[in-house]
Short mmCIF file of N, CA and C in Angstrom, two decimals:
data_model
loop_
_atom_site.label_atom_id
_atom_site.label_comp_id
_atom_site.label_asym_id
_atom_site.label_seq_id
_atom_site.Cartn_x
_atom_site.Cartn_y
_atom_site.Cartn_z
N MET A 1 22.48 14.88 -0.09
CA MET A 1 23.08 13.90 0.81
C MET A 1 23.34 14.50 2.18
N ASN A 2 23.83 15.73 2.22
CA ASN A 2 24.15 16.36 3.51
C ASN A 2 22.94 16.45 4.43
N GLU A 3 21.75 16.64 3.86
CA GLU A 3 20.56 16.76 4.69
C GLU A 3 20.17 15.43 5.34
N MET A 4 20.73 14.32 4.88
CA MET A 4 20.42 13.00 5.43
C MET A 4 21.38 12.60 6.55
N ILE A 5 22.47 13.30 6.69
CA ILE A 5 23.45 12.98 7.74
C ILE A 5 22.84 13.21 9.12
N LYS A 6 22.11 14.30 9.28
CA LYS A 6 21.52 14.62 10.59
C LYS A 6 20.54 13.53 11.06
N PRO A 7 19.52 13.15 10.26
CA PRO A 7 18.62 12.09 10.75
C PRO A 7 19.34 10.75 10.93
N TRP A 8 20.34 10.47 10.12
CA TRP A 8 21.13 9.24 10.26
C TRP A 8 21.76 9.20 11.66
N LYS A 9 22.40 10.31 12.04
CA LYS A 9 23.05 10.39 13.35
C LYS A 9 22.04 10.42 14.49
N GLU A 10 20.96 11.18 14.33
CA GLU A 10 19.95 11.30 15.37
C GLU A 10 19.32 9.94 15.71
N LYS A 11 19.16 9.11 14.70
CA LYS A 11 18.55 7.79 14.91
C LYS A 11 19.58 6.74 15.35
N GLY A 12 20.84 7.12 15.39
CA GLY A 12 21.90 6.20 15.83
C GLY A 12 22.13 5.06 14.86
N ILE A 13 21.98 5.32 13.58
CA ILE A 13 22.13 4.26 12.59
C ILE A 13 23.61 3.95 12.39
N ALA A 14 23.93 2.66 12.43
CA ALA A 14 25.29 2.20 12.21
C ALA A 14 25.48 1.70 10.78
N ARG A 15 24.41 1.16 10.18
CA ARG A 15 24.52 0.68 8.80
C ARG A 15 23.13 0.58 8.18
N GLY A 16 23.14 0.63 6.87
CA GLY A 16 21.92 0.42 6.09
C GLY A 16 22.16 -0.70 5.11
N GLU A 17 21.13 -1.47 4.83
CA GLU A 17 21.23 -2.56 3.86
C GLU A 17 20.15 -2.37 2.80
N PHE A 18 20.54 -2.58 1.55
CA PHE A 18 19.63 -2.50 0.41
C PHE A 18 19.64 -3.85 -0.28
N GLU A 19 18.49 -4.50 -0.35
CA GLU A 19 18.37 -5.78 -1.05
C GLU A 19 17.52 -5.56 -2.29
N PHE A 20 17.94 -6.19 -3.40
CA PHE A 20 17.21 -6.01 -4.64
C PHE A 20 17.16 -7.30 -5.44
N SER A 21 16.18 -7.38 -6.29
CA SER A 21 16.01 -8.50 -7.21
C SER A 21 15.36 -7.96 -8.47
N CYS A 22 15.95 -8.28 -9.62
CA CYS A 22 15.34 -7.85 -10.88
C CYS A 22 15.62 -8.87 -11.97
N GLY A 23 14.81 -8.84 -12.98
CA GLY A 23 14.90 -9.76 -14.10
C GLY A 23 13.52 -10.25 -14.47
N GLY A 24 13.44 -10.99 -15.54
CA GLY A 24 12.14 -11.48 -15.97
C GLY A 24 11.20 -10.35 -16.34
N ASP A 25 11.74 -9.27 -16.88
CA ASP A 25 10.99 -8.12 -17.37
C ASP A 25 10.40 -7.24 -16.27
N SER A 26 10.92 -7.30 -15.06
CA SER A 26 10.45 -6.38 -14.02
C SER A 26 11.52 -6.18 -12.97
N MET A 27 11.34 -5.15 -12.15
CA MET A 27 12.31 -4.85 -11.10
C MET A 27 12.12 -5.75 -9.90
N ASN A 28 10.97 -6.31 -9.69
CA ASN A 28 10.68 -7.18 -8.56
C ASN A 28 10.82 -6.44 -7.24
N GLU A 29 11.52 -7.03 -6.27
CA GLU A 29 11.54 -6.51 -4.89
C GLU A 29 12.79 -5.67 -4.59
N THR A 30 12.58 -4.61 -3.83
CA THR A 30 13.70 -3.87 -3.22
C THR A 30 13.32 -3.62 -1.77
N ASP A 31 14.34 -3.53 -0.91
CA ASP A 31 14.06 -3.32 0.50
C ASP A 31 15.25 -2.64 1.16
N PHE A 32 14.97 -1.60 1.92
CA PHE A 32 15.98 -0.94 2.75
C PHE A 32 15.73 -1.29 4.20
N THR A 33 16.80 -1.61 4.92
CA THR A 33 16.71 -1.87 6.36
C THR A 33 17.88 -1.15 7.02
N PHE A 34 17.60 -0.46 8.10
CA PHE A 34 18.63 0.28 8.83
C PHE A 34 18.79 -0.33 10.23
N TYR A 35 20.04 -0.34 10.71
CA TYR A 35 20.35 -0.95 12.00
C TYR A 35 21.21 -0.02 12.85
N ASP A 36 21.03 -0.12 14.17
CA ASP A 36 21.91 0.61 15.08
C ASP A 36 23.13 -0.26 15.40
N SER A 37 23.99 0.21 16.27
CA SER A 37 25.23 -0.52 16.57
C SER A 37 24.99 -1.83 17.33
N GLN A 38 23.78 -2.02 17.87
CA GLN A 38 23.43 -3.25 18.56
C GLN A 38 22.67 -4.22 17.65
N ASP A 39 22.62 -3.93 16.36
CA ASP A 39 21.91 -4.72 15.35
C ASP A 39 20.39 -4.70 15.53
N ASN A 40 19.87 -3.67 16.19
CA ASN A 40 18.42 -3.48 16.27
C ASN A 40 17.96 -2.73 15.04
N GLN A 41 16.86 -3.15 14.46
CA GLN A 41 16.31 -2.47 13.29
C GLN A 41 15.78 -1.10 13.69
N VAL A 42 16.06 -0.10 12.88
CA VAL A 42 15.66 1.28 13.14
C VAL A 42 14.69 1.72 12.04
N ASP A 43 13.53 2.28 12.44
CA ASP A 43 12.60 2.84 11.47
C ASP A 43 13.17 4.17 10.97
N ALA A 44 13.28 4.29 9.66
CA ALA A 44 13.86 5.50 9.08
C ALA A 44 13.23 5.76 7.72
N ASP A 45 11.93 6.04 7.71
CA ASP A 45 11.20 6.24 6.45
C ASP A 45 11.81 7.35 5.60
N GLU A 46 12.20 8.45 6.24
CA GLU A 46 12.79 9.57 5.51
C GLU A 46 14.07 9.14 4.78
N LEU A 47 14.91 8.38 5.47
CA LEU A 47 16.15 7.90 4.86
C LEU A 47 15.87 6.88 3.76
N GLU A 48 14.92 6.00 4.01
CA GLU A 48 14.56 5.01 3.00
C GLU A 48 14.08 5.69 1.72
N SER A 49 13.24 6.67 1.86
CA SER A 49 12.72 7.39 0.70
C SER A 49 13.85 8.08 -0.05
N TYR A 50 14.75 8.72 0.67
CA TYR A 50 15.87 9.42 0.05
C TYR A 50 16.76 8.45 -0.72
N PHE A 51 17.19 7.39 -0.05
CA PHE A 51 18.12 6.46 -0.68
C PHE A 51 17.48 5.68 -1.83
N GLU A 52 16.20 5.40 -1.72
CA GLU A 52 15.51 4.74 -2.83
C GLU A 52 15.57 5.61 -4.08
N GLY A 53 15.32 6.90 -3.90
CA GLY A 53 15.42 7.82 -5.03
C GLY A 53 16.82 7.87 -5.60
N GLU A 54 17.81 7.92 -4.73
CA GLU A 54 19.20 7.99 -5.18
C GLU A 54 19.64 6.71 -5.89
N VAL A 55 19.20 5.57 -5.41
CA VAL A 55 19.56 4.31 -6.07
C VAL A 55 19.07 4.34 -7.51
N TYR A 56 17.82 4.73 -7.73
CA TYR A 56 17.28 4.74 -9.09
C TYR A 56 17.84 5.87 -9.93
N ASN A 57 18.35 6.93 -9.30
CA ASN A 57 19.01 8.00 -10.05
C ASN A 57 20.44 7.63 -10.45
N GLN A 58 21.09 6.78 -9.67
CA GLN A 58 22.51 6.52 -9.87
C GLN A 58 22.84 5.13 -10.44
N VAL A 59 21.93 4.18 -10.33
CA VAL A 59 22.21 2.80 -10.74
C VAL A 59 21.27 2.41 -11.86
N GLU A 60 21.84 1.79 -12.89
CA GLU A 60 21.01 1.28 -13.98
C GLU A 60 20.86 -0.22 -13.80
N PHE A 61 19.65 -0.66 -13.49
CA PHE A 61 19.35 -2.07 -13.34
C PHE A 61 18.90 -2.61 -14.69
N TYR A 62 19.34 -3.80 -15.01
CA TYR A 62 18.92 -4.45 -16.26
C TYR A 62 17.83 -5.44 -15.90
N GLU A 63 16.59 -5.06 -16.17
CA GLU A 63 15.48 -5.92 -15.75
C GLU A 63 14.77 -6.59 -16.93
N VAL A 64 15.23 -6.36 -18.16
CA VAL A 64 14.54 -6.90 -19.33
C VAL A 64 15.17 -8.23 -19.73
N SER A 65 14.36 -9.22 -19.86
CA SER A 65 14.84 -10.55 -20.20
C SER A 65 14.72 -10.80 -21.70
N ASP A 66 15.74 -11.43 -22.27
CA ASP A 66 15.69 -11.82 -23.68
C ASP A 66 15.55 -13.34 -23.81
N GLY A 67 15.16 -13.97 -22.73
CA GLY A 67 15.03 -15.42 -22.74
C GLY A 67 16.27 -16.13 -22.22
N HIS A 68 17.40 -15.41 -22.16
CA HIS A 68 18.65 -16.00 -21.67
C HIS A 68 19.11 -15.37 -20.36
N TYR A 69 18.79 -14.11 -20.20
CA TYR A 69 19.21 -13.38 -19.01
C TYR A 69 18.25 -13.69 -17.86
N MET A 70 18.79 -14.19 -16.77
CA MET A 70 17.96 -14.64 -15.66
C MET A 70 17.73 -13.56 -14.60
N GLY A 71 18.46 -12.46 -14.69
CA GLY A 71 18.27 -11.38 -13.73
C GLY A 71 19.45 -11.23 -12.80
N GLU A 72 19.29 -10.33 -11.87
CA GLU A 72 20.34 -10.08 -10.89
C GLU A 72 19.68 -9.79 -9.54
N PHE A 73 20.41 -10.08 -8.51
CA PHE A 73 19.92 -9.82 -7.17
C PHE A 73 21.12 -9.63 -6.27
N GLY A 74 20.91 -9.04 -5.11
CA GLY A 74 22.02 -8.87 -4.20
C GLY A 74 21.67 -8.01 -3.01
N GLN A 75 22.69 -7.77 -2.24
CA GLN A 75 22.56 -6.94 -1.04
C GLN A 75 23.74 -5.99 -1.00
N VAL A 76 23.44 -4.73 -0.75
CA VAL A 76 24.45 -3.70 -0.60
C VAL A 76 24.37 -3.19 0.82
N VAL A 77 25.50 -3.17 1.52
CA VAL A 77 25.53 -2.68 2.90
C VAL A 77 26.23 -1.33 2.90
#
């Protein structure tokens, strides 16, 4: 995590958003978007790659449907 602080600051990122959708027996879509303090989108492939790995290391998504479970989706800022 500490190695990601430097590029975060260098790029002037104010916030990151992670959107996800899963269910129906698959993970479906995930997306990271980073913004500066003026709400301009910032390209940050290195950060996206890092956080994507951390999300899957730290969060257990339930993507398997038993016919009743419709899935989950959301946005984390």
